[in-house]
mmCIF file of N, CA and C in Angstrom:
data_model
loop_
_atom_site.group_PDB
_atom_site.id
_atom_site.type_symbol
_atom_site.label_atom_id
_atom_site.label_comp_id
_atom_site.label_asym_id
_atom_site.label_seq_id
_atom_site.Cartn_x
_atom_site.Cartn_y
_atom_site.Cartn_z
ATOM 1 N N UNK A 1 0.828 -1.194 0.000
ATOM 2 C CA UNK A 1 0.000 0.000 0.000
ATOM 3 C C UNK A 1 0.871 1.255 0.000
ATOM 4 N N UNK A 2 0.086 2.329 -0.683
ATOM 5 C CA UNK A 2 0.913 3.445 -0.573
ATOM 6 C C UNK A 2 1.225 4.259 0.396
ATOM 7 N N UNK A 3 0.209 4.179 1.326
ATOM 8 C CA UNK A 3 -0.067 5.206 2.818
ATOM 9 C C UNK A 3 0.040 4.392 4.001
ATOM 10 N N UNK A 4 0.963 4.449 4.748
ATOM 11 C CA UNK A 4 1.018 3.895 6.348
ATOM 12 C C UNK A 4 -0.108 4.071 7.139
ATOM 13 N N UNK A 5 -0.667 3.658 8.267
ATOM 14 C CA UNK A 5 -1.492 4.239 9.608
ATOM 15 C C UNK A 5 -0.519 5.092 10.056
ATOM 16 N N UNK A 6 -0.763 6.244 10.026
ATOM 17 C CA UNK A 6 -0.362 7.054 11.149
ATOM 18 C C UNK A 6 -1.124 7.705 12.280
ATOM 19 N N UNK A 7 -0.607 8.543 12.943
ATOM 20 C CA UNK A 7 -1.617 9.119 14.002
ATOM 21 C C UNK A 7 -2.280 10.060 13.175
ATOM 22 N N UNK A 8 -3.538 10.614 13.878
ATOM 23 C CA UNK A 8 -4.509 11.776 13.220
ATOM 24 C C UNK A 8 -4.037 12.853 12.495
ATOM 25 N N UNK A 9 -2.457 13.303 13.369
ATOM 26 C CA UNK A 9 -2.036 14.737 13.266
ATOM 27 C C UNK A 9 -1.220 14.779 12.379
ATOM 28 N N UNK A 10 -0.430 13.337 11.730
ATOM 29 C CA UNK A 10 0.511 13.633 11.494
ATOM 30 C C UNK A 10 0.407 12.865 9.630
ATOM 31 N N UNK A 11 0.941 13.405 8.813
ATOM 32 C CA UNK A 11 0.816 13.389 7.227
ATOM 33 C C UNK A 11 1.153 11.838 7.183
ATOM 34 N N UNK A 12 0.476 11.441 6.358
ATOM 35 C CA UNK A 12 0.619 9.900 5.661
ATOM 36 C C UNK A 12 2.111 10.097 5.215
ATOM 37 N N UNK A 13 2.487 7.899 5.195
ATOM 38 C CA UNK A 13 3.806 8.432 4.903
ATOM 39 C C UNK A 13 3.792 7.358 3.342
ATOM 40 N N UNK A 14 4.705 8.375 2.732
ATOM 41 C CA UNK A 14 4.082 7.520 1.163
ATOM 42 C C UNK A 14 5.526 6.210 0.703
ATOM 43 N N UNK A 15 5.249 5.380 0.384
ATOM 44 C CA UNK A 15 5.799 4.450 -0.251
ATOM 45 C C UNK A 15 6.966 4.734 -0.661
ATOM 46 N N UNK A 16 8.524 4.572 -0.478
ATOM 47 C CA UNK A 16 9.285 5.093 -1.693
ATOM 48 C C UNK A 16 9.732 4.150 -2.938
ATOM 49 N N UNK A 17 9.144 3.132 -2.996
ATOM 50 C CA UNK A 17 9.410 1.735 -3.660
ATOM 51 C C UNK A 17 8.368 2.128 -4.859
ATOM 52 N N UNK A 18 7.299 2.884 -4.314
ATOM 53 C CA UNK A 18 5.871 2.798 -5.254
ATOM 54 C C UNK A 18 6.458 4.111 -5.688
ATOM 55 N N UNK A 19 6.784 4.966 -5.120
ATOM 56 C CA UNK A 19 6.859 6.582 -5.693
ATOM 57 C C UNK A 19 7.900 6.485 -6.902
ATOM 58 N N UNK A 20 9.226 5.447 -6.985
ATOM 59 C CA UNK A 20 9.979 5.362 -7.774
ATOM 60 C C UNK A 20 9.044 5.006 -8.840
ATOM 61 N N UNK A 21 8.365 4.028 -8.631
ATOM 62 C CA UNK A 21 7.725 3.141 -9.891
ATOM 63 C C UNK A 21 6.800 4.051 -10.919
ATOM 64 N N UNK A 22 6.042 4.727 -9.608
ATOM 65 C CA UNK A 22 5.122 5.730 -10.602
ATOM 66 C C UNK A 22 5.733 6.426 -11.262
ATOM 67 N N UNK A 23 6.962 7.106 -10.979
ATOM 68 C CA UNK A 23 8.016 7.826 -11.417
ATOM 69 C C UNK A 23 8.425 7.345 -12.794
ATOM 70 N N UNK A 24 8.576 6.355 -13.260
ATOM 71 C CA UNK A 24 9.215 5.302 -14.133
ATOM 72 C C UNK A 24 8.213 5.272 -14.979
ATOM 73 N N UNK A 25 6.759 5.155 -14.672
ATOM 74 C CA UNK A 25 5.279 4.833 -15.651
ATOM 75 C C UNK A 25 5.299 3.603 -15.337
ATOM 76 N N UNK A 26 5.408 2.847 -14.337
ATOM 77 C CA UNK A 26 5.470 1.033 -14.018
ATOM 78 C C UNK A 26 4.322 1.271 -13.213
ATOM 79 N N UNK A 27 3.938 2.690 -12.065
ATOM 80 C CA UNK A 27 2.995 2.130 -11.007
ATOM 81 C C UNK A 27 1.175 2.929 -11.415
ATOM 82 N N UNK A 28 0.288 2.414 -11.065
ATOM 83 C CA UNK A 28 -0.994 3.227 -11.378
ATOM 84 C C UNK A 28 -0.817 4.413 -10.245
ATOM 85 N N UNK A 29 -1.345 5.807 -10.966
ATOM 86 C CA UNK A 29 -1.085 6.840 -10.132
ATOM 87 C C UNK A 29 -2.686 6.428 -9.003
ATOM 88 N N UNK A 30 -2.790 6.878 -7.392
ATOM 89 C CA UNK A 30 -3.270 6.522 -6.775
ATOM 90 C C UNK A 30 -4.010 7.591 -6.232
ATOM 91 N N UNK A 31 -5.094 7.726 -5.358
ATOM 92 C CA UNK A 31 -5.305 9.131 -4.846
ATOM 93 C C UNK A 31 -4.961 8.794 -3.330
ATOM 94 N N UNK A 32 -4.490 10.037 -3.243
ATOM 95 C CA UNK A 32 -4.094 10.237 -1.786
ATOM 96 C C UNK A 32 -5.452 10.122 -0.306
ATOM 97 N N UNK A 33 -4.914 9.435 0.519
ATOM 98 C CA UNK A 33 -5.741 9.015 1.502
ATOM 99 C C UNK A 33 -5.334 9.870 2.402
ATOM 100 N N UNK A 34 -6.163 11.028 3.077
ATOM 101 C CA UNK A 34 -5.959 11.786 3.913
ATOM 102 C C UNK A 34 -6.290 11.103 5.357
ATOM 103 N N UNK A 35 -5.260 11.212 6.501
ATOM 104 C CA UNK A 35 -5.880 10.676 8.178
ATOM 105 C C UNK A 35 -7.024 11.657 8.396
ATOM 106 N N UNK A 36 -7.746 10.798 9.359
ATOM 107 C CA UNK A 36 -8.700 11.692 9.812
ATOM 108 C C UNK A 36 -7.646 12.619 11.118
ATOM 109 N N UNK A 37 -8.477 13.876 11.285
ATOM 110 C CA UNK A 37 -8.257 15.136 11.669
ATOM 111 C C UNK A 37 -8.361 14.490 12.996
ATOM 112 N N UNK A 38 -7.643 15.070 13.973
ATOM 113 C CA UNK A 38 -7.965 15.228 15.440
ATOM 114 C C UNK A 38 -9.481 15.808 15.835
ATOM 115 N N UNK A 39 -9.887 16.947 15.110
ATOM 116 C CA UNK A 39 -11.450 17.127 15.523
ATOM 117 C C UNK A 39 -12.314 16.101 15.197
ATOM 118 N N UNK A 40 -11.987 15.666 14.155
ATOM 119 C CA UNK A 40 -12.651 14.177 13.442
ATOM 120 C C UNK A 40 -12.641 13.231 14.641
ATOM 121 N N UNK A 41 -11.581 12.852 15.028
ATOM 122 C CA UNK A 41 -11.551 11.723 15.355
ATOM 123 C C UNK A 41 -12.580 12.439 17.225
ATOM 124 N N UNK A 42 -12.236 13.037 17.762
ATOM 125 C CA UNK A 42 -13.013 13.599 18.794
ATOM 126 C C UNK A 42 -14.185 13.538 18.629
ATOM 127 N N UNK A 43 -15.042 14.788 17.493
ATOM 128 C CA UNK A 43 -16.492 14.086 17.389
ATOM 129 C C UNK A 43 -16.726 12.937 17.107
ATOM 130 N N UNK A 44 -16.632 11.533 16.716
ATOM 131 C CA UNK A 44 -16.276 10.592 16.553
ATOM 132 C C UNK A 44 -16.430 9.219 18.237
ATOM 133 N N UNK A 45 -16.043 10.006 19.027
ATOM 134 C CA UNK A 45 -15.313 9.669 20.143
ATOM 135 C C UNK A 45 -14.796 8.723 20.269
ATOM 136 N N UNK A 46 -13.436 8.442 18.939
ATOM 137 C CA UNK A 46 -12.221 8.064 18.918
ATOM 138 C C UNK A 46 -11.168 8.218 19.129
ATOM 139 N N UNK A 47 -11.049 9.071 19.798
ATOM 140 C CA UNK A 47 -9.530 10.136 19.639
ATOM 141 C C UNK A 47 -9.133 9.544 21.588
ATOM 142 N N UNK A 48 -7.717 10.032 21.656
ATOM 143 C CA UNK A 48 -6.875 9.536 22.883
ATOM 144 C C UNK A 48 -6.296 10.885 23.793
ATOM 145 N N UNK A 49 -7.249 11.125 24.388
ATOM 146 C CA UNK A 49 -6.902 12.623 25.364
ATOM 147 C C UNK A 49 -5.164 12.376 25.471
ATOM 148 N N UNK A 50 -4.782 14.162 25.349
ATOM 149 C CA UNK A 50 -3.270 13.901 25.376
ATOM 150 C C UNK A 50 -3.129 14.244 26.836
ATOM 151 N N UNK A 51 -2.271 13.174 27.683
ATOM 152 C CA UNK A 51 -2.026 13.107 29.045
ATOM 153 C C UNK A 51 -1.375 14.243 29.339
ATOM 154 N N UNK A 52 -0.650 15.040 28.706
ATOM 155 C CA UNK A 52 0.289 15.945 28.916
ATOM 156 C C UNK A 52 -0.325 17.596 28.810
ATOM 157 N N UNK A 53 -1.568 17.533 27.593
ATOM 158 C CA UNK A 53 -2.073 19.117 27.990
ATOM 159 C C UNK A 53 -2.810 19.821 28.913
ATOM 160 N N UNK A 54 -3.395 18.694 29.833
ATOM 161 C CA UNK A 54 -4.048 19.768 31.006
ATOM 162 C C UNK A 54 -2.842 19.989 32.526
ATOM 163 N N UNK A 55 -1.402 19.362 31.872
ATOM 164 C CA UNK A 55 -0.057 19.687 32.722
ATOM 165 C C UNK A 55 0.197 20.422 33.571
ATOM 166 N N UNK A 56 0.655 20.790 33.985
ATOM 167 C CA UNK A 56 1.314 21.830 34.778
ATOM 168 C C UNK A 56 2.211 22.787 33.373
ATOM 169 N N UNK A 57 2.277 21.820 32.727
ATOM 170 C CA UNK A 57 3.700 22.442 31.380
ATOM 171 C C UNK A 57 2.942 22.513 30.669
ATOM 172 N N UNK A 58 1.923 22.214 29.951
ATOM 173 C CA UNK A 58 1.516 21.568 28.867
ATOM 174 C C UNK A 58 2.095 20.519 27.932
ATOM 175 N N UNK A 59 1.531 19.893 26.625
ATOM 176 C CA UNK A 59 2.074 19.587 25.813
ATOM 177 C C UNK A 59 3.360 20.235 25.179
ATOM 178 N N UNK A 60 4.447 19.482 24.935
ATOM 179 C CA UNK A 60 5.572 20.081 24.372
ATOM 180 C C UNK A 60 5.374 19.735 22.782
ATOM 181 N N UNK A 61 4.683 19.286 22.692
ATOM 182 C CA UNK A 61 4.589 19.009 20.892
ATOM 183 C C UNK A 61 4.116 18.815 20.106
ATOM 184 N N UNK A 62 2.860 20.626 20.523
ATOM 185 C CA UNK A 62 2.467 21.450 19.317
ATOM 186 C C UNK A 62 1.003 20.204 18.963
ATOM 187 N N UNK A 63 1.548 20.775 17.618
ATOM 188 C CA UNK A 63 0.965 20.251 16.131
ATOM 189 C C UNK A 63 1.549 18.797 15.771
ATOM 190 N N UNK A 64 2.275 18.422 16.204
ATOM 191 C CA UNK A 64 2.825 17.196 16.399
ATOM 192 C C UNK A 64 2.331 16.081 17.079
ATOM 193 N N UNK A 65 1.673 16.289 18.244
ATOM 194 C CA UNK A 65 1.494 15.636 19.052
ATOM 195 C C UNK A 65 0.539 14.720 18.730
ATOM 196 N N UNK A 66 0.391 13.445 19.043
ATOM 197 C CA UNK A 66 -0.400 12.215 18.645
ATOM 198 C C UNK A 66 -1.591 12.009 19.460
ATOM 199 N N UNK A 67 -2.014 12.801 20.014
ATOM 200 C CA UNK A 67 -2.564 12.747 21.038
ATOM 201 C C UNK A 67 -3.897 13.794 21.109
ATOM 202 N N UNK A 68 -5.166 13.531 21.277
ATOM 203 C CA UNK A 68 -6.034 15.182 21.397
ATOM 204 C C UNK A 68 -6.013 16.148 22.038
ATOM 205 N N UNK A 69 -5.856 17.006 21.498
ATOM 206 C CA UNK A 69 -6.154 18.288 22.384
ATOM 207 C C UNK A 69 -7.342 19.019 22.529
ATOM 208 N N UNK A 70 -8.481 18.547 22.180
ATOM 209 C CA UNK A 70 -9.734 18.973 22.131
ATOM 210 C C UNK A 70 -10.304 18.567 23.486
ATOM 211 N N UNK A 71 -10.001 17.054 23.661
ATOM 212 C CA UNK A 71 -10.723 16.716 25.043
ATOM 213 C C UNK A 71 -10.662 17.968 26.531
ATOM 214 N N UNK A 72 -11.755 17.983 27.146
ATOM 215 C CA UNK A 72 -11.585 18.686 28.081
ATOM 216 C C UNK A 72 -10.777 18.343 29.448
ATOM 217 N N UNK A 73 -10.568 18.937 30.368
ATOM 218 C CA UNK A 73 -9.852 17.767 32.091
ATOM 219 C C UNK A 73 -10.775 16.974 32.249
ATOM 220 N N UNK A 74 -12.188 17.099 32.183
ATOM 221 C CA UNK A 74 -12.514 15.670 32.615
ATOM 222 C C UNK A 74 -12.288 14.577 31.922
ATOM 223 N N UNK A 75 -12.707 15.028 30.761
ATOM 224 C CA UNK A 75 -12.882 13.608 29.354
ATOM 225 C C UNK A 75 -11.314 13.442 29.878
ATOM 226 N N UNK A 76 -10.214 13.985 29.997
ATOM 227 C CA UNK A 76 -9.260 12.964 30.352
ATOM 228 C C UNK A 76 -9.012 12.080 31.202
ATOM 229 N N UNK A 77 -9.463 12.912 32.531
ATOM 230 C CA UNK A 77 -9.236 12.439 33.584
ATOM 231 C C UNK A 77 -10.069 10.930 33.966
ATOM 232 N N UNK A 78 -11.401 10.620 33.173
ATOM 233 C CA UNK A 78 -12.006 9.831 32.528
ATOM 234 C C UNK A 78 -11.752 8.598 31.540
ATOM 235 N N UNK A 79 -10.647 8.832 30.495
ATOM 236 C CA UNK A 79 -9.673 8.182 29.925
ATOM 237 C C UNK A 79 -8.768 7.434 30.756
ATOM 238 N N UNK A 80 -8.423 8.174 31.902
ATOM 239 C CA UNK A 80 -7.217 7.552 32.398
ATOM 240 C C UNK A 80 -7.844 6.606 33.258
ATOM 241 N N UNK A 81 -8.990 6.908 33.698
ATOM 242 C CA UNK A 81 -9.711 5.852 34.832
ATOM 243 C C UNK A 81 -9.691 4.617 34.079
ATOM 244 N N UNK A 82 -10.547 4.819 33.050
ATOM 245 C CA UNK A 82 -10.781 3.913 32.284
ATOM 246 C C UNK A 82 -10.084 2.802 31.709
ATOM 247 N N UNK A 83 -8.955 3.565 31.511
ATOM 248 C CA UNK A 83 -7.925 2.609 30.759
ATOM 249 C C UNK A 83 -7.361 1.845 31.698
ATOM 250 N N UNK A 84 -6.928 2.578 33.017
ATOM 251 C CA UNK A 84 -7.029 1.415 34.403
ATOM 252 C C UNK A 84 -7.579 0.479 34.815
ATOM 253 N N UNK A 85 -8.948 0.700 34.380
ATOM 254 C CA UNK A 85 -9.934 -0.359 34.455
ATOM 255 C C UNK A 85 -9.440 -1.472 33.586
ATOM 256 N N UNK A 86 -9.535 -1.423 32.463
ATOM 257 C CA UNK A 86 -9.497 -1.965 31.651
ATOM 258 C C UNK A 86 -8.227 -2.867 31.569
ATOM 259 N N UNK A 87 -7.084 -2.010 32.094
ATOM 260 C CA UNK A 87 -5.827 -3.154 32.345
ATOM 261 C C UNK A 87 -5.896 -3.734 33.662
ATOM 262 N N UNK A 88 -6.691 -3.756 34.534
ATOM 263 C CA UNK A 88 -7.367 -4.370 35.405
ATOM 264 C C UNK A 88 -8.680 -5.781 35.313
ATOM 265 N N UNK A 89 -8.762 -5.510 34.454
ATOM 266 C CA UNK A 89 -10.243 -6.744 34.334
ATOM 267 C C UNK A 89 -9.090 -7.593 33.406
#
């Protein structure tokens, strides 16, 4: 395939085996598969509260970060219960 899973935030990563080929006229040109958006994935309620922005520091990384920044302190603080639970049962 041409596009990896990546996280929400961060650009698909493209093939360089396939990019040569298309390059050459060997590969079918493809359309690009955009990730879903961090707001996407939030309304959705798929997305993974980022542990680090309701900090003391905040998040150190931006636009980068793999993580939502939409969720509010609770919806995190909620996440984290949860996921306790869950490595618990």
């Amino acid at each position: 395939p041409i596009f990896a899973t990546t996280p929400p935030c961060l650009p698909a990563v493209v093939d360089l085996a396939h990019l040569a080929e298309r390059e050459q006229g060997n590969a079918p040109e493809t359309p690009a598969v955009e990730p879903l958006s961090s707001r996407e994935l939030h309304a959705r309620g798929e997305c993974r509260p980022c542990p680090w922005f309701w900090g003391s520091h905040g998040c150190r990384n931006g636009n980068m970060c793999q993580h939502c920044h939409f969720c509010s302190k609770e919806e995190a603080a909620e996440y984290r219960r949860e996921k306790c639970r869950r490595r618990r049962a």
